[in-house]
Every structure is written in C-alpha cells, then in structure tokens.
Tab-separated table of C-alpha atoms and ligand atoms in Angstrom:
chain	number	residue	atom	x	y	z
A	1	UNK	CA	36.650	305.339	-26.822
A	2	UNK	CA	33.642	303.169	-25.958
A	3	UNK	CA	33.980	304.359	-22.313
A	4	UNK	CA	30.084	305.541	-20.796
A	5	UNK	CA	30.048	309.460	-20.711
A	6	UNK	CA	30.728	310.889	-17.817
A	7	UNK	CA	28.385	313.713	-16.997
A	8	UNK	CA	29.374	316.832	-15.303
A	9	UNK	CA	27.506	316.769	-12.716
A	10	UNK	CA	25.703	314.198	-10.418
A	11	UNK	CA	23.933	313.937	-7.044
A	12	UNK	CA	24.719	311.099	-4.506
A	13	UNK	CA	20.831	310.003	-3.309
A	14	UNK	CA	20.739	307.389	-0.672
A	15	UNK	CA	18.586	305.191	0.468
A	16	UNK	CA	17.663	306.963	3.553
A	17	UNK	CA	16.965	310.347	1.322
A	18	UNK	CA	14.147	308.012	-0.265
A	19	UNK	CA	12.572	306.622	2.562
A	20	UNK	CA	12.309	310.374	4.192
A	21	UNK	CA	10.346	311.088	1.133
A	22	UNK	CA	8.479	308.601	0.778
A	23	UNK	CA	7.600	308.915	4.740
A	24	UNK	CA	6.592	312.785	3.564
A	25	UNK	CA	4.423	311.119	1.009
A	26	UNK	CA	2.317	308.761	3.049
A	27	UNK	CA	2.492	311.060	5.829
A	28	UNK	CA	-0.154	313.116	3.970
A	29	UNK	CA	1.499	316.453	4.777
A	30	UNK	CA	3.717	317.455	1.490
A	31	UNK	CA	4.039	321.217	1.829
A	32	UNK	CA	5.870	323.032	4.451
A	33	UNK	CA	5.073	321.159	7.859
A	34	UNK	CA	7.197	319.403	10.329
A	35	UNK	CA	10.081	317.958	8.240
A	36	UNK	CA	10.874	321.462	6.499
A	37	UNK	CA	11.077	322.650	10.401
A	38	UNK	CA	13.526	319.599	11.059
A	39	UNK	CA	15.850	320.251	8.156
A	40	UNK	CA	16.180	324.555	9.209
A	41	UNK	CA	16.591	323.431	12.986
A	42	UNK	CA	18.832	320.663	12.167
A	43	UNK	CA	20.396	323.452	9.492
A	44	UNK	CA	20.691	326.324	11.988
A	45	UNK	CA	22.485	323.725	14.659
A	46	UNK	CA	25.115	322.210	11.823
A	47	UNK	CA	26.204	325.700	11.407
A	48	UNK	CA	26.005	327.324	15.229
A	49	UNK	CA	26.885	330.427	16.185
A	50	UNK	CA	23.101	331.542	16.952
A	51	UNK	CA	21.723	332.050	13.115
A	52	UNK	CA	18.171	331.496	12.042
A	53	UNK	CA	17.851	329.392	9.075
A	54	UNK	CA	14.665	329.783	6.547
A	55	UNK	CA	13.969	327.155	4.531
A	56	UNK	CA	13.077	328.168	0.666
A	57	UNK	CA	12.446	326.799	-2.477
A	58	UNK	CA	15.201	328.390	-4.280
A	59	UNK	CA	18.763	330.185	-3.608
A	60	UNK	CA	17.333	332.404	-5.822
A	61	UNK	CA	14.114	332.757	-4.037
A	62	UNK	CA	16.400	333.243	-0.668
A	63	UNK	CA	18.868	335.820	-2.158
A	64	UNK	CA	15.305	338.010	-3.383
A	65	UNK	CA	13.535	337.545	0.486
A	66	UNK	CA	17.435	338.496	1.814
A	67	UNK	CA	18.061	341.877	-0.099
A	68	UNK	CA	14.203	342.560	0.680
A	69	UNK	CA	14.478	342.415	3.877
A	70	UNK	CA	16.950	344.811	4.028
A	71	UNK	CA	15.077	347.314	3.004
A	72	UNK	CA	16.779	347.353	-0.937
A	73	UNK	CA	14.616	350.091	-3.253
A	74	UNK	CA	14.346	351.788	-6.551
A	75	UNK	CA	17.183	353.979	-6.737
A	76	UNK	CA	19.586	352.221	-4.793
A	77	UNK	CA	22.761	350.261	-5.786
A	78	UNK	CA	23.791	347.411	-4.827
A	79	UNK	CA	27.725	345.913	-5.602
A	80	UNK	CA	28.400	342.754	-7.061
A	81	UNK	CA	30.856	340.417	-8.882
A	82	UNK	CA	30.043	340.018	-12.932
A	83	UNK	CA	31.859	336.522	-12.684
A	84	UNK	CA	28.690	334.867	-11.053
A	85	UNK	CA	25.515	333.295	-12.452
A	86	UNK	CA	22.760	335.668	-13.247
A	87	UNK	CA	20.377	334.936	-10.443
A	88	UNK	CA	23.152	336.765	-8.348
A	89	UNK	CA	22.467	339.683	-9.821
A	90	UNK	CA	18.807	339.503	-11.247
A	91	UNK	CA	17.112	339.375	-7.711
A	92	UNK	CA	18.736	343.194	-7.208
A	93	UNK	CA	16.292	344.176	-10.564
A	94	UNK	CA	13.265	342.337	-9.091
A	95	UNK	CA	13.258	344.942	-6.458
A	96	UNK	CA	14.219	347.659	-8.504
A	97	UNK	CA	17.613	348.218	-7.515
A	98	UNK	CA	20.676	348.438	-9.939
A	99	UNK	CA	23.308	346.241	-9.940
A	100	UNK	CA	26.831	347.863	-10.071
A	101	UNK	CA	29.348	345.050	-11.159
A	102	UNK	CA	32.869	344.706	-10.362
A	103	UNK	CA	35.983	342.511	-11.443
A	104	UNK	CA	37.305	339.883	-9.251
A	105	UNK	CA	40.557	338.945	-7.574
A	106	UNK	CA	42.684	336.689	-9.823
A	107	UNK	CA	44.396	335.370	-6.693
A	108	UNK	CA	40.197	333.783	-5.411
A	109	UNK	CA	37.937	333.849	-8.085
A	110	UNK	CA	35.729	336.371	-5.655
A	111	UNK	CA	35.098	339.721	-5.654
A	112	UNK	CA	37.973	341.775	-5.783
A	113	UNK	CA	37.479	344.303	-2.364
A	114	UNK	CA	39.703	347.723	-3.815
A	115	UNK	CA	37.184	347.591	-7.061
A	116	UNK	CA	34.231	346.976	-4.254
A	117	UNK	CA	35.334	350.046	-2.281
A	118	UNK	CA	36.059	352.144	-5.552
A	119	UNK	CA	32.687	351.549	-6.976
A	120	UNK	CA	30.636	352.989	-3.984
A	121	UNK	CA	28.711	355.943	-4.662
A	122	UNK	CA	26.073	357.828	-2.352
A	123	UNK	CA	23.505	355.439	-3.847
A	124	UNK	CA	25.287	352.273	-3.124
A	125	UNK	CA	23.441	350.437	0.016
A	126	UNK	CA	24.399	347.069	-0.216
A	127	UNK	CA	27.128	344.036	-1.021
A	128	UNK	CA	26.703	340.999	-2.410
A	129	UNK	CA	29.571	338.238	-2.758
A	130	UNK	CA	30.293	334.952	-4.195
A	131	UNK	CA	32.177	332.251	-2.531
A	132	UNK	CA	33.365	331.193	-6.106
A	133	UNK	CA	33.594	327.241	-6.314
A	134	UNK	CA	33.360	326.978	-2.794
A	135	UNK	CA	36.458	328.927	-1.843
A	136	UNK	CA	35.749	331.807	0.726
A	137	UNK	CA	35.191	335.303	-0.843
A	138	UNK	CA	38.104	337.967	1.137
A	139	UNK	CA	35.300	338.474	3.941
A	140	UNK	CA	37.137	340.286	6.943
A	141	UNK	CA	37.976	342.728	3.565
A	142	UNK	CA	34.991	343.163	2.891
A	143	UNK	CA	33.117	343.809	5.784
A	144	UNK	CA	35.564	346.158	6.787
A	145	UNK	CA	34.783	348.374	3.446
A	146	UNK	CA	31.331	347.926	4.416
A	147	UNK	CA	31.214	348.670	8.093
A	148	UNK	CA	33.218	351.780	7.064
A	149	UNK	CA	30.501	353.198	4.836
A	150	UNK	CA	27.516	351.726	6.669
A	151	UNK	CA	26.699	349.227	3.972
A	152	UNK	CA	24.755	346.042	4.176
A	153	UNK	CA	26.504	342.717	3.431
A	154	UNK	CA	24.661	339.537	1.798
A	155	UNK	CA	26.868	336.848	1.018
A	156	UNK	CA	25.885	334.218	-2.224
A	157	UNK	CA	26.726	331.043	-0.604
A	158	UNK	CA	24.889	329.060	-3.503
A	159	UNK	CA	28.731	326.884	-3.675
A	160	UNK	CA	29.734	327.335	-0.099
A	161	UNK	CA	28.378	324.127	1.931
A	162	UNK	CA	30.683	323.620	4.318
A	163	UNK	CA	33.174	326.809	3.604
A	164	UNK	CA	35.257	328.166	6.300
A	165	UNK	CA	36.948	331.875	6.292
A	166	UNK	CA	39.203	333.145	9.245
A	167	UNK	CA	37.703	329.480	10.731
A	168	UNK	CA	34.665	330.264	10.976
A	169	UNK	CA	31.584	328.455	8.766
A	170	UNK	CA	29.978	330.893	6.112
A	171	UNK	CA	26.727	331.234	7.547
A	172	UNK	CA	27.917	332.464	10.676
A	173	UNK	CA	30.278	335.226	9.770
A	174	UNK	CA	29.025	338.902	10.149
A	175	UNK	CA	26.942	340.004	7.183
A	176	UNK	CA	23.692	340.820	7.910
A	177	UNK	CA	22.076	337.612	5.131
A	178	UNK	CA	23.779	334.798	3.689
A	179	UNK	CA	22.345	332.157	1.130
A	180	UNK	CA	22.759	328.437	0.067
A	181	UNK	CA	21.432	326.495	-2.699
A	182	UNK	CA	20.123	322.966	-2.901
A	183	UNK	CA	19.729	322.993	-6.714
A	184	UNK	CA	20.237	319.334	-8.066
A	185	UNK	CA	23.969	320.490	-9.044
A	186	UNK	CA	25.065	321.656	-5.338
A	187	UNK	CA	27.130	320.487	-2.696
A	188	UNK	CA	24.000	319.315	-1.069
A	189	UNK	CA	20.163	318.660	-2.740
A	190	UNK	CA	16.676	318.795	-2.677
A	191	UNK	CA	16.204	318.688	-6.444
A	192	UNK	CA	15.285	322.410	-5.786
A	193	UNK	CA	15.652	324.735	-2.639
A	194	UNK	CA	17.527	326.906	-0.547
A	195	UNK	CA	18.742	328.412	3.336
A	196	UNK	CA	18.482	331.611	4.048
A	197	UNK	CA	20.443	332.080	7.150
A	198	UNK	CA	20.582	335.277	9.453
A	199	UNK	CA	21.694	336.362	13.418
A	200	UNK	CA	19.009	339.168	12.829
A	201	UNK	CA	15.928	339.011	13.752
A	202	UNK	CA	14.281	341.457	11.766
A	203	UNK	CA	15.759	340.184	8.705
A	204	UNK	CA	14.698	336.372	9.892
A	205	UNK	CA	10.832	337.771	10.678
A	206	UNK	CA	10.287	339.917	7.632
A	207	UNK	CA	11.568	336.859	5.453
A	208	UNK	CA	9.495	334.497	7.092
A	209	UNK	CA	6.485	336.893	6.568
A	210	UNK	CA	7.613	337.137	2.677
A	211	UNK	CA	8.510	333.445	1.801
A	212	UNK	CA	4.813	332.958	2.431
A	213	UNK	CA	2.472	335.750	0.617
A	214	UNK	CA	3.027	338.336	3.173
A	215	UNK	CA	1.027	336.073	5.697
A	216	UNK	CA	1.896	336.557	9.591
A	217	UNK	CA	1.431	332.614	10.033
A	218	UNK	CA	2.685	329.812	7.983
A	219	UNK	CA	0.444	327.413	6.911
A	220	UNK	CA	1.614	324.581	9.381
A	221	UNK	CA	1.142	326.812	12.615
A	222	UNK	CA	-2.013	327.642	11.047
A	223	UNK	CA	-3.193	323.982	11.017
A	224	UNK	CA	-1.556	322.418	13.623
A	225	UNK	CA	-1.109	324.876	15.828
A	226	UNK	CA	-2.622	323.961	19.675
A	227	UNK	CA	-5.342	326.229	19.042
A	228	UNK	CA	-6.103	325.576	15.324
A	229	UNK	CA	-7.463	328.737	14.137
A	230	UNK	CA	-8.501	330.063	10.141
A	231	UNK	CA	-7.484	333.149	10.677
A	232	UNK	CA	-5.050	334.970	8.991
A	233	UNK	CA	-3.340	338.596	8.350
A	234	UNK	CA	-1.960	339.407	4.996
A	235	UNK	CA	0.700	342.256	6.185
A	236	UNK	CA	2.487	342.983	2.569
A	237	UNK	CA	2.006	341.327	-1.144
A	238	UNK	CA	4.375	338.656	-0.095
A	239	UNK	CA	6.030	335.932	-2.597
A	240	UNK	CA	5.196	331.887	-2.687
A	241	UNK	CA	8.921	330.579	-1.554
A	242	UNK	CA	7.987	328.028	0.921
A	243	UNK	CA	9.832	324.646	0.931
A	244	UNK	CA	7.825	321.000	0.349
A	245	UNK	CA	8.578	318.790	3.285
A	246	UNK	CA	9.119	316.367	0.019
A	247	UNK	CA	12.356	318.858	-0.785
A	248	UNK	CA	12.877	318.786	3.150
A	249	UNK	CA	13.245	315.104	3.523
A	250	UNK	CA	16.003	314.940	1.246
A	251	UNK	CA	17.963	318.011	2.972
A	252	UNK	CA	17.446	316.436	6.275
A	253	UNK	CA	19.928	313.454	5.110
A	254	UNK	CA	22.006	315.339	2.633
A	255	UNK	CA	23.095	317.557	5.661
A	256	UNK	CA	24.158	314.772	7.503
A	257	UNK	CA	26.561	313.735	4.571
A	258	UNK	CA	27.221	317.319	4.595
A	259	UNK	CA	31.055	317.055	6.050
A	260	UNK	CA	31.641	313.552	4.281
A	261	UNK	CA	30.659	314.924	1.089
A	262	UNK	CA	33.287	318.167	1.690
A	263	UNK	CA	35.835	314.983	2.209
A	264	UNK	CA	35.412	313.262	-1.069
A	265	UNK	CA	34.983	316.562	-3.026
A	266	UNK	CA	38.224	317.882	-1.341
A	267	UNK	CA	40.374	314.221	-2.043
A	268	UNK	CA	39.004	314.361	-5.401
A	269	UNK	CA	40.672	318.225	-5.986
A	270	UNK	CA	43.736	316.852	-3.986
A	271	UNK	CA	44.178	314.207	-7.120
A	272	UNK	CA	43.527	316.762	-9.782
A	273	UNK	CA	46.118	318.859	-8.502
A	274	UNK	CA	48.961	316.450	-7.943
A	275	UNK	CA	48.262	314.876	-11.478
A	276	UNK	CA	48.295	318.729	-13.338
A	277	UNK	CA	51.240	319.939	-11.066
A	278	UNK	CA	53.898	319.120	-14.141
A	279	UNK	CA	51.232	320.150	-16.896
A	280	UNK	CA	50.702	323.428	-18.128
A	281	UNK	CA	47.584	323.978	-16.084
A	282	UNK	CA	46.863	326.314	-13.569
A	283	UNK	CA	45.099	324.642	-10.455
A	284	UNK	CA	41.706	326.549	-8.962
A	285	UNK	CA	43.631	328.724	-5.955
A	286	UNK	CA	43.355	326.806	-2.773
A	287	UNK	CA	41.302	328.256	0.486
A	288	UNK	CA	43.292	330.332	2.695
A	289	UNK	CA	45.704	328.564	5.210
A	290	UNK	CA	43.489	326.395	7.588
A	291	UNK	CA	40.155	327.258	6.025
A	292	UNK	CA	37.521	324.681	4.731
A	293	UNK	CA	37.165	324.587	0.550
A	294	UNK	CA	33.603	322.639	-0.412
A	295	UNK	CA	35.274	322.089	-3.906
A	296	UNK	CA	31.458	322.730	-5.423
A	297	UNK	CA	33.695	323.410	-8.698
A	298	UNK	CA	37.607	322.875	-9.871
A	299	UNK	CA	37.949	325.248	-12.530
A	300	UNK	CA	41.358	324.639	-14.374
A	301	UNK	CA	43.004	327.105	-16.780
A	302	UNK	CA	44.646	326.896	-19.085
A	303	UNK	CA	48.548	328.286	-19.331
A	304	UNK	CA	49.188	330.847	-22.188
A	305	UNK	CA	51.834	328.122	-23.574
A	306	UNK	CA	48.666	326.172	-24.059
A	307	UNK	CA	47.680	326.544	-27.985
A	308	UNK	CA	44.717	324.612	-28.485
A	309	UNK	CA	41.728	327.537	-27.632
A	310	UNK	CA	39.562	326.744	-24.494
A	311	UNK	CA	36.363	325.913	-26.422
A	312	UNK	CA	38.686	323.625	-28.486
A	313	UNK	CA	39.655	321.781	-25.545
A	314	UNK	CA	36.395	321.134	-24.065
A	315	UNK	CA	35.014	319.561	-27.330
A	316	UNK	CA	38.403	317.306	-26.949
A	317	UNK	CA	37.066	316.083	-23.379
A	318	UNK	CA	34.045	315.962	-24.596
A	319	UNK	CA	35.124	313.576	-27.514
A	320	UNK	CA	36.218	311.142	-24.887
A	321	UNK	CA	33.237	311.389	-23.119
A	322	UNK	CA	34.037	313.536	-20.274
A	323	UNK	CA	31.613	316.371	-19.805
A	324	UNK	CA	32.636	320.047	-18.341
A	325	UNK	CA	31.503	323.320	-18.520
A	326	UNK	CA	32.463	326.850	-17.715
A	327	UNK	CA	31.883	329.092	-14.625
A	328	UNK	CA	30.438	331.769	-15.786
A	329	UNK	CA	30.160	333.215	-19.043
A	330	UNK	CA	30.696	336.757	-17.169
A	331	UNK	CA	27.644	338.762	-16.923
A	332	UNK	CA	28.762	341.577	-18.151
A	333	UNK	CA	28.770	339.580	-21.447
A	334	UNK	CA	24.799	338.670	-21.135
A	335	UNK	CA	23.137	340.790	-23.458
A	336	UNK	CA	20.685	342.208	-20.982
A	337	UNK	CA	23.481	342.910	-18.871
A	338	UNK	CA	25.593	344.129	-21.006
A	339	UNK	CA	22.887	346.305	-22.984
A	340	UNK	CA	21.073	347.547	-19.992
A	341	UNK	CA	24.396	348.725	-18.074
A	342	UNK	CA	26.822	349.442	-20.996
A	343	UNK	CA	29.563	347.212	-19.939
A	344	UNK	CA	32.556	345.936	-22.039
A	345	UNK	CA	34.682	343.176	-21.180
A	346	UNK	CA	37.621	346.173	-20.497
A	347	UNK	CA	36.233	346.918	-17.624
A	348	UNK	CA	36.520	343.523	-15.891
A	349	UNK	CA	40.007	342.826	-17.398
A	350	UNK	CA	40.429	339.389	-14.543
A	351	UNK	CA	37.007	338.117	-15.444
A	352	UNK	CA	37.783	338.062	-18.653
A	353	UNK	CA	40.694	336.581	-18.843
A	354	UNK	CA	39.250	333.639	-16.937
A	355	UNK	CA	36.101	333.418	-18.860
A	356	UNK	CA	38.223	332.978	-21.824
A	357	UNK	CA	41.075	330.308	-20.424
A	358	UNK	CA	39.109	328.121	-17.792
A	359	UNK	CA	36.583	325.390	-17.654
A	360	UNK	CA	35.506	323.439	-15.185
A	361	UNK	CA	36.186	319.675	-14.642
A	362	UNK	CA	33.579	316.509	-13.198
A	363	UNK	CA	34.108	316.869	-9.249
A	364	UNK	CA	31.316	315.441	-7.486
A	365	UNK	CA	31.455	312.540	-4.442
A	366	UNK	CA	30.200	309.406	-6.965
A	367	UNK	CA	34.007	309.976	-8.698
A	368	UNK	CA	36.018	307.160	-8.162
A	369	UNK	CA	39.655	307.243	-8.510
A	370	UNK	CA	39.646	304.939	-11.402
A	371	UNK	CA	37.243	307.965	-13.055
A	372	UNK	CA	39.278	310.889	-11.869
A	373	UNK	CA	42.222	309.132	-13.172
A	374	UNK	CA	39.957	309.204	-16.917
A	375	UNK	CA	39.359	312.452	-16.545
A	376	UNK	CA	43.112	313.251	-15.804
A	377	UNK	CA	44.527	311.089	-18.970
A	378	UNK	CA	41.418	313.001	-21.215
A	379	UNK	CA	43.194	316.040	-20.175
A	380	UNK	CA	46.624	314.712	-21.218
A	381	UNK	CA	45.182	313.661	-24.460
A	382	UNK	CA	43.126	317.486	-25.154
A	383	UNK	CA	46.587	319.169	-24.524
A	384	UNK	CA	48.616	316.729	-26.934
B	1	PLP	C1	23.119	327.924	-8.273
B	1	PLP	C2	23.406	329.360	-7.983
B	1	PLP	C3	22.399	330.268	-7.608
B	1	PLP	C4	20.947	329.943	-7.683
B	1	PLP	O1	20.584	328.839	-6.940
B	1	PLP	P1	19.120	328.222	-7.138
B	1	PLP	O2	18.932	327.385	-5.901
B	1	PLP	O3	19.158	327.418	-8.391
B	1	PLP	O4	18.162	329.352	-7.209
B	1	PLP	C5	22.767	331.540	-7.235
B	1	PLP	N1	24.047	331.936	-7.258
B	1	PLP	C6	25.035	331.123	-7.637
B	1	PLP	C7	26.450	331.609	-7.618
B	1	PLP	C8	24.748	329.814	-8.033
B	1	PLP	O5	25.731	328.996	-8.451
C-alpha cells in the first residue's frame, strides 16, 4: 500500500472563510467586535424559533457559562452520560457540582432516560445530554423526566450541527441551554469556539455578563458604542470566553455550508451502510423517522462473530493508511473519574460493551467516493 494516509479527520476551508479573515485582520479589530455579532445573529436566525445565541471560544467554555447560569452549586448533582468526552462532565466540577453518570441506550448511543430518572436524588438539579455522533439524544423523554421533578435541562450539542428531533432543530427544543462546538474536528469550524444558545433571557444575560470577566458591557459596545464611554461595572469574577472576530469570520461562512455539509456527511454514511449491510458490522443506529442526522461520527461495531479484537482491527486500517479512532473511552474508565466517583465498568454494562466493540470511521465532506470506497475495501481486508 503506497496509498497517502488518510487522516481521520479534516476541515473543508474555502476561499471565502480566508478572505473573511483576512478582512478581520486588516480591519484592525481582531477580538470580539462586529463580525462575532454577525456570525451569533446570522447563528440565532439559521436556527429560529426565537433563541439567543452567544458566541464563545470553546464548547467547553459554553457548557461552563450554561450550567452557571443556572444557578449549579457545591452540593448539587447534576446527571450525565459516561459515554461522552470529558469536558461534558468536567465543567459540572469547575463549579463544584458532582457529576452522577449514567449508561446509555444501545438502541442511540445517548443517554439512556429510565437510568436518568432512576439516578435522581433530592440533590440532583440538573441534566445534561449528548447528541452522540450527531444523532438526537431521546429529548421529548427526557424533558418529560425533567419537567416532572423540576429539573434543569442542558443539552451537549458539541456533534449536533444541523440535528433534528420530533422535527425540530436542536437549539430550539425546550431545555433551558444548549451548546455547539466549532473545534477544528466539528461539523462546522473556527479552529476553536462555540454557541451557546438559549430562549431565556436570564440565562442569555448572565452568560453574556460571564463570557466577559463579569463585566456589564462587552468590549465592542464599550468602544464603539454611540456614546463611547470608559466606564465599566465588574458585577461577579467573571471568566475570559469571548470569541475573536478572526474565529468569527470563519463561522460566518462555515454556517452557510452548514446544510450542504449535513448533505455530504449524510451521502457519505448512506455508502458506508449499503457497502457493510452483508458484513458482519453493525451500522451507527439511524435518526428517528424524518429527523435530521449531522453524521459528526459513524461509529461501526463490530459483530460478536467478528474474531479479530477491536484494537486489532484499527491497527489493520491503520496499516493501510486509513486513520480512525474511538468515541469515547467511557469516562467512567478515566482514572479521575473513575477514582474520584468509584465507578466500575458494571455499572454502565451498554457503554461498555460499545467502548470495547466500536470505532469510528473517516466521515468528513472532503471524502470522495473513490476514498470512501478505500476505506470500505480496508475494512474488508481488517475482517479477512
Ligand atoms: C468536542 C466536544 C466538546 C468540547 O468542545 P470544545 O469546543 O473543544 O470545547 C464537548 N462535548 C463533546 C461531546 C464533544 O465532542
């Protein structure tokens, strides 16, 4: 095989992506300013419904300001999924809070809802889900369990740009926060950043207020505002979130491709399935009849009648050049996870399971057919 290796992972840049930045550039205004207002207004209008969108320069940053803003403390609980990357779950200790994981549902991926409503206790005060790969988390479910015991709901949408459940866009569904990522790896980039997106005010003001040091003004209004003025209130020992307009510029055109990107990801899972239907592979489950799938990730597994181990069969693709990975190594096998909350891979019996059998396959819009079709015969080859 002299074939080039095929990484993971890539963004598709364009050439209008580089002229908005290099218009930020010469512009001479490179931190938040008018094209990091652009990208949330053109953000809050490509998802409707009424939501606020605050522009950050992380998920993770976004998923901290969201769970702050809803008041999250010392002492309280908040419910998540172990099968998740750790900045799910790490932004519940930066405010103190405990974490209390659960397993998901083998039929999504995503939180499973029974464990969710088993696990609440007196202390629990909040939610937070995982659209898994880009494939709606059970949300009417959920939000049922948590209207019923007055709990909060943020939803980690770090894979779910454009995701519909029950037709409607995540973003605009009825949690009180929900969160998407613009790491380089993401359905959409700005080499870093993130949205945080809300229909309540409170939650939209506080975050504002937060993103920036605890300032009552951001740092455009400050200096551009009709009546420019150096004054400034620091209201609460904020954090320094903000998004570059440089990070901005790009978002502004990746949204556009938003939908187009959702196409190729989608066509490209369409051709993975029909070429594993006959193999023993078991396709990532499909979104719910009529609902949107961003296909951020196509995690196969692999069938018990499969002998060669998982890790096995990566280092096969990877021997022809094809890179994967795996989504997640479950956090309740982290050792700080693990240590800090005594949990054993028992107790998340699905998670497991698909830690140990799946790994996730190149799916990203610069595939062409003629490289899907590689990856497809290197899968042939690693089960042989
Ligand atoms: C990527 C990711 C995040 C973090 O996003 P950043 O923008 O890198 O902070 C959070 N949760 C999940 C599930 C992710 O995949």
């Amino acid at each position: 095989m002299n074939q080039s290796f095929l990484p993971f992972a890539l963004p598709e840049i364009g050439e209008e992506e580089i002229a908005e930045v290099v218009s930020a550039l010469r512009s001479g205004w490179v931190t938040t300013g008018p094209k990091t207002k652009q990208f949330e207004a053109d953000f809050a209008e490509f998802l409707g419904g009424g939501v606020e969108a605050i522009a950050v320069n992380s998920a993770t940053a976004g998923l901290h300001l969201g769970l702050e803003a809803l008041g999250i403390e010392p002492g309280d609980e908040v419910i998540t999924t172990t099968h998740t990357f750790t900045a799910t779950a790490e932004i519940i200790r930066y405010l103190g809070a405990d974490p209390v994981f659960v397993d998901v549902d083998a039929k999504t991926l995503c939180i499973d809802v029974a464990a969710v409503a088993a696990a609440i206790t007196p202390r629990t005060k909040a939610i937070i889900p995982v659209h898994f790969g880009g494939r709606a988390a059970d949300m009417d479910a959920l939000l049922a369990v948590a209207r019923k015991h007055g709990l909060r709901v943020m939803e980690d949408a770090a894979h779910a740009l454009p995701t519909t459940c029950s037709g409607k866009l995540v973003g605009t569904l009825d949690s009180d926060v929900t969160v998407f990522s613009f790491y380089a790896n993401k359905t959409i980039t700005t080499g870093e950043g993130g949205m945080l997106v809300t229909r309540n005010p409170e939650v939209a003001k506080r975050a504002r207020v937060m993103r920036l040091h605890g300032i009552n003004r951001d740092a455009f209004d400050r200096f551009t505002a009709k009546a420019p003025s150096w004054h400034y209130e620091v209201v609460a020992p904020g954090f320094k979130y903000n998004m570059t307009d440089i990070a901005a510029s790009m978002g502004i055109h990746q949204l556009r491709k938003a939908n187009a990107f959702q196409q190729k990801r989608a066509q490209i899972a369409a051709l993975y399935d029909a070429a594993f239907a006959d193999l023993p592979i078991i396709c990532p489950p499909q979104s719910a009849k009529g609902d949107v799938h961003s296909w951020h990730l196509y995690v196969i597994q692999l069938d018990d009648s499969v002998t060669v181990g998982r890790d096995q069969f990566i280092e096969r693709l990877y021997a022809q050049g094809i890179g994967c990975s795996v989504h997640y190594i479950p956090l309740h096998l982290q050792p700080y996870w693990r240590d800090t909350y005594k949990l054993t891979p028992d107790m998340f019996p699905v998670s497991q399971r698909i830690y140990e059998r799946t790994l996730s396959l190149p799916i990203y819009t610069l595939m062409t057919e003629t490289v899907v079709a590689r990856v497809v015969a290197a899968v042939k080859e690693a089960l042989r």
